[in-house]
Coordinates of C-alpha atoms and ligand atoms in Angstrom, one line a residue:
Chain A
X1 CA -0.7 -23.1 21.6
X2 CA 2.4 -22.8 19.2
X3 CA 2.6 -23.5 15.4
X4 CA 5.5 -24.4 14.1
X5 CA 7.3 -22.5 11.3
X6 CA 10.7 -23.0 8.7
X7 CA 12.1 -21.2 5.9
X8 CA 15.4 -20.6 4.5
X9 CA 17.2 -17.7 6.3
X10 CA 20.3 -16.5 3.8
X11 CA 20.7 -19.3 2.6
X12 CA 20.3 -21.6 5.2
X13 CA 17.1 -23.5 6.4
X14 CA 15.6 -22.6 9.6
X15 CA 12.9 -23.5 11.8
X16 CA 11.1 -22.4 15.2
X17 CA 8.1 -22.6 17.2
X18 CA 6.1 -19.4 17.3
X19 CA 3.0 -18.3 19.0
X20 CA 0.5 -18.1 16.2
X21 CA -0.1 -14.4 15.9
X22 CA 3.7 -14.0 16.5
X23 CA 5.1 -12.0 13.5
X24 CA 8.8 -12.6 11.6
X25 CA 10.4 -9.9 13.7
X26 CA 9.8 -11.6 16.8
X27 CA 10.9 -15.1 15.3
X28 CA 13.8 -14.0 14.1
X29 CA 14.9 -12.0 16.5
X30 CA 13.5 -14.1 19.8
X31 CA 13.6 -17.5 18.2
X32 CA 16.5 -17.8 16.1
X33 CA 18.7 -15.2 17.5
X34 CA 19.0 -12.7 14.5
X35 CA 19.1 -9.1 15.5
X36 CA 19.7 -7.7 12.6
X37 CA 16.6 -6.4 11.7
X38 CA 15.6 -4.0 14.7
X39 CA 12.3 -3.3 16.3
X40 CA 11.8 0.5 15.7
X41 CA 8.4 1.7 15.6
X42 CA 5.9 -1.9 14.9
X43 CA 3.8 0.3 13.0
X44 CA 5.0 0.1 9.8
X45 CA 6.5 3.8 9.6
X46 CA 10.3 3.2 10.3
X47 CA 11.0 0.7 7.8
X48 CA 14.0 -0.7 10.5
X49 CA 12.5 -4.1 10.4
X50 CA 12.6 -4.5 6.4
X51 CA 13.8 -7.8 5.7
X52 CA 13.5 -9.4 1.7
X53 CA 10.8 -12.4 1.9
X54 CA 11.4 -14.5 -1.6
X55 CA 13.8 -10.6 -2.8
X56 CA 10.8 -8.3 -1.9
X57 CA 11.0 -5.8 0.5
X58 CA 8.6 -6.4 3.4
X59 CA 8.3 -5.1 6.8
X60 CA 8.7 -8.0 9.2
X61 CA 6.9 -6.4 11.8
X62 CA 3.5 -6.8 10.6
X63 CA 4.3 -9.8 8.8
X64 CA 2.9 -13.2 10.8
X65 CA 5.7 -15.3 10.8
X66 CA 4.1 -18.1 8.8
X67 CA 3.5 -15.7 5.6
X68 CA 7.3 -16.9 5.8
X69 CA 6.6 -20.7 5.6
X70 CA 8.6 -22.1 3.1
X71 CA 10.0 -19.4 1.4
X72 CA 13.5 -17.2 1.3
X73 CA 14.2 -14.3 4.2
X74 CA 17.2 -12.0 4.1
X75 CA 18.8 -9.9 6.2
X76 CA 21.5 -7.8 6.6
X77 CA 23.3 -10.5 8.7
X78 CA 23.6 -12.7 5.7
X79 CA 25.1 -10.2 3.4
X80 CA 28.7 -10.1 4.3
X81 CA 30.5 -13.2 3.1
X82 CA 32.5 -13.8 6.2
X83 CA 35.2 -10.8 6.7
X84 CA 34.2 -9.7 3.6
X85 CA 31.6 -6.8 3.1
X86 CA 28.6 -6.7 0.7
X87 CA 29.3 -3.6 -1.2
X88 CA 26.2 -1.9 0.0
X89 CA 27.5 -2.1 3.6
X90 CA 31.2 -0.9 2.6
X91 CA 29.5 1.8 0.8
X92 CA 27.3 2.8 3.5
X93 CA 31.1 2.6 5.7
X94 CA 33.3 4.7 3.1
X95 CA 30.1 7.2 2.6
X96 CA 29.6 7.6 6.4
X97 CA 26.0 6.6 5.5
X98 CA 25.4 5.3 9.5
X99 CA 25.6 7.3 12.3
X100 CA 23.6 5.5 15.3
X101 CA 23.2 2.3 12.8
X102 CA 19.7 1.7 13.9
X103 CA 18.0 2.6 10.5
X104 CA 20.9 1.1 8.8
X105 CA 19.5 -2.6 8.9
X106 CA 16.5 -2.0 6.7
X107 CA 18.1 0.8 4.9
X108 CA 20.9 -1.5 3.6
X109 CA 17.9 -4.6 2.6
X110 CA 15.4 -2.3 1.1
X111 CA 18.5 -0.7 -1.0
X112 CA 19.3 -4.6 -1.5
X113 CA 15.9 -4.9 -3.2
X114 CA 16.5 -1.9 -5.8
X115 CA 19.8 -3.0 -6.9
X116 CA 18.7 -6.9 -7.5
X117 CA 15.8 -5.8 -9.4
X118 CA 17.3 -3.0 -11.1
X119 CA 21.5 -2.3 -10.8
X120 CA 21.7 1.3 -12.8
X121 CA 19.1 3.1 -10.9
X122 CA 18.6 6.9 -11.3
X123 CA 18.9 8.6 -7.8
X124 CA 15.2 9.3 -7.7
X125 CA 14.6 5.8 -8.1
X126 CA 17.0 5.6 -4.8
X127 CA 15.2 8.1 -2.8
X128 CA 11.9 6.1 -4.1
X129 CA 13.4 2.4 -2.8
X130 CA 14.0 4.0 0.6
X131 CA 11.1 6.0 0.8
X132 CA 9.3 3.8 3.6
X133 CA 12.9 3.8 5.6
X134 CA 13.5 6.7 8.1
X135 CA 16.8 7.5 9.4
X136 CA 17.1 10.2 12.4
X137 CA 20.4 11.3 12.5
X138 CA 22.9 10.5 9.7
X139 CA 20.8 12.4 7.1
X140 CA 19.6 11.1 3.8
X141 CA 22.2 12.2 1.2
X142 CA 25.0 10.6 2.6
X143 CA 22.8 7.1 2.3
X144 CA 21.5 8.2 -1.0
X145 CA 25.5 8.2 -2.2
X146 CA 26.0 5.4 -0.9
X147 CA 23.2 3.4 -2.6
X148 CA 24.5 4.8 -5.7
X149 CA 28.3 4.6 -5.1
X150 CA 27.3 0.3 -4.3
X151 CA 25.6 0.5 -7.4
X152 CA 29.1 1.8 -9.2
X153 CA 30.9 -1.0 -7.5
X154 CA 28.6 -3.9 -8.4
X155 CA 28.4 -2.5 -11.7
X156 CA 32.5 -2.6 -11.5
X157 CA 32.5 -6.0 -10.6
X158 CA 30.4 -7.3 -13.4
Chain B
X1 CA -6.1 -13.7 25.5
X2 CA -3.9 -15.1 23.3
X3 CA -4.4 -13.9 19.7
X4 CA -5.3 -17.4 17.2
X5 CA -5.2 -17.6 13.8
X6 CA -7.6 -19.3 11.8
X7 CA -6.7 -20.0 8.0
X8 CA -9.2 -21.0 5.5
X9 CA -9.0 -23.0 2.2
X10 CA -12.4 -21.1 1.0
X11 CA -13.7 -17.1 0.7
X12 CA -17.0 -18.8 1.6
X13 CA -15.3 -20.3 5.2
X14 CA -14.0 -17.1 6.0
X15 CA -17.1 -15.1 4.9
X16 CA -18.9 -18.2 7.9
X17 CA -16.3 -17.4 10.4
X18 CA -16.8 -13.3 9.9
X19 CA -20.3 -13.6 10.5
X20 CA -20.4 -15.8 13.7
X21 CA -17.4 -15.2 15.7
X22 CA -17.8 -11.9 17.3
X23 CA -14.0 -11.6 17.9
X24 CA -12.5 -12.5 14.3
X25 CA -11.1 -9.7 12.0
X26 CA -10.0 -10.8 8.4
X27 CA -6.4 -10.3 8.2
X28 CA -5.4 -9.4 4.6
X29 CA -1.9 -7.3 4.0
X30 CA -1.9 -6.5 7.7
X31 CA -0.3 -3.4 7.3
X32 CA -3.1 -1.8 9.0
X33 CA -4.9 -4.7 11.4
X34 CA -0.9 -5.7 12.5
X35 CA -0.7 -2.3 13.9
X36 CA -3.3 -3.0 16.2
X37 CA -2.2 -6.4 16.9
X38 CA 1.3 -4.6 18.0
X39 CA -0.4 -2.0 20.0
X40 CA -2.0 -4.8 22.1
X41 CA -5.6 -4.0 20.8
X42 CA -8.0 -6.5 22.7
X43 CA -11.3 -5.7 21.0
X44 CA -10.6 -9.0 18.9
X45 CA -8.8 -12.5 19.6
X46 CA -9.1 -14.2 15.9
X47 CA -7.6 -13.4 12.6
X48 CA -9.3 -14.9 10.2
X49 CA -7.2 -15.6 7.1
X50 CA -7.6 -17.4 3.4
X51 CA -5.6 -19.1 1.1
X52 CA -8.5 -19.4 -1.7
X53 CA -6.8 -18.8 -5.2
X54 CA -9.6 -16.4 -6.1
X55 CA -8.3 -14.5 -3.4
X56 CA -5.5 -13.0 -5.2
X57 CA -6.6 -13.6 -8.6
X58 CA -6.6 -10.8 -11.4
X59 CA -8.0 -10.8 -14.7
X60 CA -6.5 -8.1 -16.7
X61 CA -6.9 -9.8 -20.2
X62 CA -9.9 -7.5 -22.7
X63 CA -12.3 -4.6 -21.1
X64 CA -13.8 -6.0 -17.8
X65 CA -10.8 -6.5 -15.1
X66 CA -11.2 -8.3 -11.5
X67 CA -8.9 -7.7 -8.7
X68 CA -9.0 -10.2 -6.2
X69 CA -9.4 -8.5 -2.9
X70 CA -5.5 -9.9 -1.6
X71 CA -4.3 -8.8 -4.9
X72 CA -1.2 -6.1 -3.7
X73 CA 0.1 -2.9 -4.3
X74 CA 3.3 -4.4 -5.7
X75 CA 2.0 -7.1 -8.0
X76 CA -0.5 -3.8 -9.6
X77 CA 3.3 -2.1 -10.2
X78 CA 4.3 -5.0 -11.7
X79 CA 1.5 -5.2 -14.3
X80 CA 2.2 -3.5 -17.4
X81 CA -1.3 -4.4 -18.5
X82 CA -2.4 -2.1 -15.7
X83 CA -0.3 1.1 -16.9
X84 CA -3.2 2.8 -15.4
X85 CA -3.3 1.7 -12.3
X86 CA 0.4 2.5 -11.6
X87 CA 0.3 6.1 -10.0
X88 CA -2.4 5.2 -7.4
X89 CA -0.9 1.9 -6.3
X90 CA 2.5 4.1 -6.3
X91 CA 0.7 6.0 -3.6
X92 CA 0.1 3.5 -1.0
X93 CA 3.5 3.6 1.6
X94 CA 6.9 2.3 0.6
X95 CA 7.9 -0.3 -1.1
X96 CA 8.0 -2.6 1.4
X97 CA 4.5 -1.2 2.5
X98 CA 3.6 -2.5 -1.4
X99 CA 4.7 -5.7 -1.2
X100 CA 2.1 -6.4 1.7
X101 CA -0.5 -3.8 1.5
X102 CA -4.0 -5.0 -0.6
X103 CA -6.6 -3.9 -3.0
X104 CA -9.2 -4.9 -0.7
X105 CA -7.7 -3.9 2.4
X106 CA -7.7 -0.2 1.1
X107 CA -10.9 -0.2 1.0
X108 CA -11.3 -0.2 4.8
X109 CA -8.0 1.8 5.2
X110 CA -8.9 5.1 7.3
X111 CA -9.1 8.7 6.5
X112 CA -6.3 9.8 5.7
X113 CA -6.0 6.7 3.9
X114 CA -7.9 5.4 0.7
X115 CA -5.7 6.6 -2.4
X116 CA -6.6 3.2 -4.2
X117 CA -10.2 3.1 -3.4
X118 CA -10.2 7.3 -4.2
X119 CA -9.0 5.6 -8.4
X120 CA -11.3 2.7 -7.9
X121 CA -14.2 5.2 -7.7
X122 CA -13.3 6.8 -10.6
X123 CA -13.4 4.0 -12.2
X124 CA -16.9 3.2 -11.1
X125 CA -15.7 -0.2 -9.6
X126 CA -18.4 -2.2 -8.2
X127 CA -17.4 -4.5 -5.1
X128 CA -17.9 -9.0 -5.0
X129 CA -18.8 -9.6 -1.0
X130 CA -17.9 -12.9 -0.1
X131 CA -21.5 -14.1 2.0
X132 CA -22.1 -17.4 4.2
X133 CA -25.1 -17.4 1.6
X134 CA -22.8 -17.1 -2.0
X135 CA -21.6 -13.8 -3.5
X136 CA -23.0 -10.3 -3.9
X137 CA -22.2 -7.7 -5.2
X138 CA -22.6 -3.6 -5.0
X139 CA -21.2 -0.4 -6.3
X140 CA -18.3 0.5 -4.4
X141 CA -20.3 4.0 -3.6
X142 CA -22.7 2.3 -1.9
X143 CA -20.1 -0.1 0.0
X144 CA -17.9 2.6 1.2
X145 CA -21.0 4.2 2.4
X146 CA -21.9 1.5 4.2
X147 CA -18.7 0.4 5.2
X148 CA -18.9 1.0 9.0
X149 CA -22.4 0.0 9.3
X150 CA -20.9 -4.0 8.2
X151 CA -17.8 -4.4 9.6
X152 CA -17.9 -8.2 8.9
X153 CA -18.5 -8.0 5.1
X154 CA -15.6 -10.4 3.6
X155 CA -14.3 -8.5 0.4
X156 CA -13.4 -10.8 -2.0
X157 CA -12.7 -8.6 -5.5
X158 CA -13.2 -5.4 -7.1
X159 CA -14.4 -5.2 -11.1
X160 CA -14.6 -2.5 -13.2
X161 CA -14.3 -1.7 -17.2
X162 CA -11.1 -0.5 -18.3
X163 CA -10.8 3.0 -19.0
X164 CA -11.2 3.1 -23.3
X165 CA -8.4 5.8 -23.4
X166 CA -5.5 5.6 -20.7
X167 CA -4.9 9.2 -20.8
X168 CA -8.4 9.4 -20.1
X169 CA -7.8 7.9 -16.0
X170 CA -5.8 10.5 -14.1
X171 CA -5.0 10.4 -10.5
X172 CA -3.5 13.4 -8.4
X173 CA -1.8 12.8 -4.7
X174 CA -0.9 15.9 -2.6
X175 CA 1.1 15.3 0.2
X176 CA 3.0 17.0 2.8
X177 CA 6.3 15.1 2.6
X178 CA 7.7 13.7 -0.4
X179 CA 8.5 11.4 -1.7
X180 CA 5.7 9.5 0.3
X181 CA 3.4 10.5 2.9
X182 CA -0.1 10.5 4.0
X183 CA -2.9 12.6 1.6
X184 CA -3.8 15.9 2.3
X185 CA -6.4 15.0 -0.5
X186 CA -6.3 12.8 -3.6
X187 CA -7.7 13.2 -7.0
X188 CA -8.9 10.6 -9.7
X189 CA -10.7 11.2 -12.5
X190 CA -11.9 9.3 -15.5
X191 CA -12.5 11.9 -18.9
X192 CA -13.2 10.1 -21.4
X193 CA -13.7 12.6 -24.4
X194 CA -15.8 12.7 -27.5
X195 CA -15.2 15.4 -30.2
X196 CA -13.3 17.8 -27.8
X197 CA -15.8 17.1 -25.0
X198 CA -15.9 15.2 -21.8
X199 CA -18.8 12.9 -21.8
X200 CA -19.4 10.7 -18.7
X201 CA -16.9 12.1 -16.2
X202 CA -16.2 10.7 -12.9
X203 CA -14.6 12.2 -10.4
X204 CA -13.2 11.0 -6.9
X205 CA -11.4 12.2 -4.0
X206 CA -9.5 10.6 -0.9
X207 CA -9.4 12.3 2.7
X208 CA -12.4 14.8 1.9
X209 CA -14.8 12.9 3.7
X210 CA -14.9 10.0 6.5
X211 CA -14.5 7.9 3.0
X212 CA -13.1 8.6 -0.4
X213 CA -16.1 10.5 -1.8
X214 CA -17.3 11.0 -5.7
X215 CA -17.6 14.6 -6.4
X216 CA -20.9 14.4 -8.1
X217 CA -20.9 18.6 -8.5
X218 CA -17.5 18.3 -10.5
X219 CA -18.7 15.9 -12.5
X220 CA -22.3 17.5 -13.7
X221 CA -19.7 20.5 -14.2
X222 CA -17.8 19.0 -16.3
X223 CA -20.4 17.2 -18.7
X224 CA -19.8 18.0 -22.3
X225 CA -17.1 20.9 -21.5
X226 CA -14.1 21.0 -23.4
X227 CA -10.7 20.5 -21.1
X228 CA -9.9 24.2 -21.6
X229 CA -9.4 26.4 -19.2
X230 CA -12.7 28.3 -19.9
X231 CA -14.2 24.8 -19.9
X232 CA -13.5 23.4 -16.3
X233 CA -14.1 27.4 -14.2
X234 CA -17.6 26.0 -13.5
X235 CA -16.1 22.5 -12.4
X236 CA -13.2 24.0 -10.3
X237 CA -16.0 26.8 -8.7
X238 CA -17.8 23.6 -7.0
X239 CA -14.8 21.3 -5.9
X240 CA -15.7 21.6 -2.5
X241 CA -19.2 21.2 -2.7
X242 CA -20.5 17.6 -0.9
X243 CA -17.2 17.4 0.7
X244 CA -17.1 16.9 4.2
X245 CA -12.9 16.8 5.2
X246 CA -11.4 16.0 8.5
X247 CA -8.9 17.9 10.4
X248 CA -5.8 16.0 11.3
X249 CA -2.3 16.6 12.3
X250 CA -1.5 17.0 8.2
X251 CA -4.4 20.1 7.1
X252 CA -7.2 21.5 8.6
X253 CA -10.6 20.9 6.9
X254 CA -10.5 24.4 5.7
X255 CA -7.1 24.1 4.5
X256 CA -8.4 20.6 2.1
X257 CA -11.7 22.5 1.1
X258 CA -9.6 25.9 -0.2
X259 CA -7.0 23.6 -1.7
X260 CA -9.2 20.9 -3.7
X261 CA -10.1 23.0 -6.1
X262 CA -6.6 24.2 -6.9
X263 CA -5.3 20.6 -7.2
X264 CA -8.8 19.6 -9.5
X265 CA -7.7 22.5 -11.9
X266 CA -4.1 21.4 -12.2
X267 CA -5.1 17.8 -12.7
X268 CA -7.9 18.4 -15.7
X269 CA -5.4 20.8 -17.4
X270 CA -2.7 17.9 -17.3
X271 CA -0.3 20.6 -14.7
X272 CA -0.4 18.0 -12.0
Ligands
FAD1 C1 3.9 3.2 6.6 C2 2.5 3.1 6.0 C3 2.1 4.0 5.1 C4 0.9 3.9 4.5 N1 0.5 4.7 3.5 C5 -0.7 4.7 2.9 C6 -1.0 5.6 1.9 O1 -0.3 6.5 1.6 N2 -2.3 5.5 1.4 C7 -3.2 4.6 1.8 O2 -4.3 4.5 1.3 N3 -2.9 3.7 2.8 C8 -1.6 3.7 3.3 N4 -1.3 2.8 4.3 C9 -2.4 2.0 4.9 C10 -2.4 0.6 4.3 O3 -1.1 0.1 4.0 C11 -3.3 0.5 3.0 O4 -4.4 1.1 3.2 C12 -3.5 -1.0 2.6 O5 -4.1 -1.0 1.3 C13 -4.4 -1.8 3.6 O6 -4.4 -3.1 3.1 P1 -4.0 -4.4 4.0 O7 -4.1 -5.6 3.1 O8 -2.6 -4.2 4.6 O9 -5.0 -4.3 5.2 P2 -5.1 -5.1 6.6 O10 -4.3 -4.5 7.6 O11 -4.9 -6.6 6.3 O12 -6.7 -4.9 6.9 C14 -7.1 -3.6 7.2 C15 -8.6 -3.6 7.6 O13 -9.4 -4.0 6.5 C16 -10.0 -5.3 6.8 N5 -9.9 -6.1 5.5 C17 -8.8 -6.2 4.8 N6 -9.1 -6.9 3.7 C18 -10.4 -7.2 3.7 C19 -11.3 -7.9 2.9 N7 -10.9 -8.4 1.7 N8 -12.6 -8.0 3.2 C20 -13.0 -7.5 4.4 N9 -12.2 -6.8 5.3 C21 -10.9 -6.7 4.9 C22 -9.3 -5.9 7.9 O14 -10.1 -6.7 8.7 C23 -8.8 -4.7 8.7 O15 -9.9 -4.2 9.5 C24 0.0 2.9 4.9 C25 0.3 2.0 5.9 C26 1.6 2.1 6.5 C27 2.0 1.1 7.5
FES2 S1 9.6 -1.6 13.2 FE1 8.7 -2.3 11.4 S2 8.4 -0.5 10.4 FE2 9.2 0.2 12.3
FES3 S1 21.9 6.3 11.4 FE1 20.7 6.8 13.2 S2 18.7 6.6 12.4 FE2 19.8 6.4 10.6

């Protein structure tokens, strides 16, 4: 049996068949070809998976992809505006906030969350938006400057 | 087999298909039950689901508020009206973790899990159960006690009274890793005080026991004291007593019994 499922995926409206138990991961990385948000752990622990579901941070691995129905997804393949970087990604570039790159997806979405919500944050209230997100090898200080730095360029921009 | 999903427009469907189908689990946040799913656990081959407004209703308006069992960790946060509530619900995972994770699922959450239902004894919630025969309901005491004898009991809401006095509800997390991580323990307490002295205390603690646990000794300890130091000794000298902790991979049960009453001391004397 398959269900079917569609939402708007940055910005553009999407839709797929899905097993029924199949969560958003799998959708969007089997069924509509969008990588960006990696498989790490499926637990829950890694935070590599965190995509924004209607701006919130969620963890698309144990999200069933219907919880998706109708709504708005992001990911960090929908943030550049063609050659044009998101400052949160040239941030993370400039800050050498990615080593491997593998946390970097969920990293850059869950800082996405803080900075729509709240664009001046305090660095505690960084380390607290990343808190569920691990990284393994780049370290956390160079990311935590970054998030800030984007924040300084947004903030420039305004 | 194939996993299927079953989604209700009632609590009372879900509470019919909980009771008869052997294989169904109710899937609230997921955050817990998807990690099974994603392990390939086979013991079930349903998720049962519901998208019955009550569900995820809260009622935060006057003295008596209801949490609907799918209410979330992030839409607590988001409710100023529930000040209170923040520093537990801040306790449960990430943010993203938040956005999913629910009142009602915490209730079932694993040692070392709990941290909301450790504040939700304190405040002496009682629990609705969602029945095929209409809704019951029981102190959350009592449920937790129960909890693994009924696996199938459907959760629908918590209640309890507002605390009078805010700075009254206090809730401690210790944990290993900061700025998040699993509980070595967890501490609420409600103090309400009257002329200098605590009257009615309730105390509660997460990953001292198989459940979160009130600690009844505390709290005759700490009847009609003042919040001095002098006042709480006899409190502090009994933390441990009733408490039954786990080892894990985070403390050893002696480690949680020497520290409890350490971290009790520091949250009654506002050092936390
Ligand atoms: C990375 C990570 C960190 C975490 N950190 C913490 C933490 O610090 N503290 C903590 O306490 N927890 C933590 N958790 C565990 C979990 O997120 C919370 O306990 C959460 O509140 C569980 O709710 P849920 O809605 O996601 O439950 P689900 O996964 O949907 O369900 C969990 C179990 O409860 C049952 N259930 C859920 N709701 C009901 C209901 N209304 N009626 C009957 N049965 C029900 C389900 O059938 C299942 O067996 C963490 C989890 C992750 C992945
Ligand atoms: S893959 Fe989802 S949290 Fe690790
Ligand atoms: S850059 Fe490798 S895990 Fe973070």
């Amino acid at each position: 049996m398959v269900t079917a499922v569609s939402f708007t995926l940055n910005g553009t409206a999407v839709a797929a068949v899905a097993e029924p138990a199949e969560t958003l991961l799998s959708v969007l990385r089997h069924r509509l070809g969008d990588t960006s948000p990696k498989a790490g752990c499926l637990q829950g622990t890694c935070g590599a998976c965190t995509v924004l579901l209607d701006g919130e941070p969620v963890l698309s691995c144990l999200l069933l992809a219907d919880a998706a129905e109708g709504r708005r997804v992001e990911t960090v393949r929908g943030l550049a505006d063609g050659p044009t970087l998101h400052p949160l990604q040239e941030a993370f570039m400039d800050r050498f906030a990615a080593q491997c790159g593998f946390c970097t997806p969920g990293m850059i979405m869950a800082a996405k969350a803080l900075l729509d919500r709240n664009p001046n944050p305090t660095r505690e209230e960084v380390i607290e938006a990343i808190s569920g997100n691990v990284c393994r090898c780049t370290g956390y200080l160079p990311i935590i400057e970054a998030i800030l730095e984007a924040a300084r360029r947004l903030a420039a921009r305004r | 087999m194939p996993l299927s999903v079953r989604t209700t427009e009632t609590l009372a469907e879900a509470a019919a298909l909980l009771a008869t189908e052997r294989a169904a689990r109710f899937l609230a946040g997921g955050t817990l039950l998807m990690r099974a799913v994603n392990e390939g656990d086979v013991s079930f081959s349903l998720l049962v689901r519901t998208r019955d407004p009550n569900f995820v209703r809260m009622r935060t308006a006057g003295g008596r508020i209801e949490l609907g069992a799918g209410v979330t960790m992030a839409r607590i946060l988001a409710a100023r009206e529930l000040a209170f509530l923040h520093a537990p619900a801040r306790a449960i995972g990430g943010p993203a973790v938040r956005s999913m994770a629910t009142v009602g699922g915490n209730l079932f959450a694993e040692h070392p899990y709990g941290d909301f239902a450790a504040a939700l004894l304190a405040l002496d919630a009682r629990v609705q159960l969602a029945t095929g025969f209409g809704p019951r309901e029981i102190p959350l005491e009592e449920f937790l006690r129960g909890r693994d004898r009924h696996p199938r009991a459907l959760v629908s809401a918590v209640v309890f009274e507002r605390p009078s006095d805010p700075a009254a509800f206090r809730f401690h997390k210790m944990t290993r890793t900061r700025p998040k991580g699993a509980a070595v323990l967890s501490i609420a307490a409600h103090l309400p005080l009257s002329g200098g002295r605590i009257t009615g205390a309730r105390v509660a603690y997460g990953a001292m026991g198989k459940t979160p646990i009130r600690a009844r000794a505390v709290e005759r300890a700490l009847e009609g004291r003042p919040l001095s130091p002098e006042g709480i000794a006899p409190a502090v000298a009994v933390a441990a007593e009733g408490t039954d902790p786990p080892t894990d991979s985070l403390a050893s049960a002696w480690y949680r019994r020497r520290v409890i009453g350490v971290v009790l001391r520091r949250l009654l004397l506002g050092e936390g």
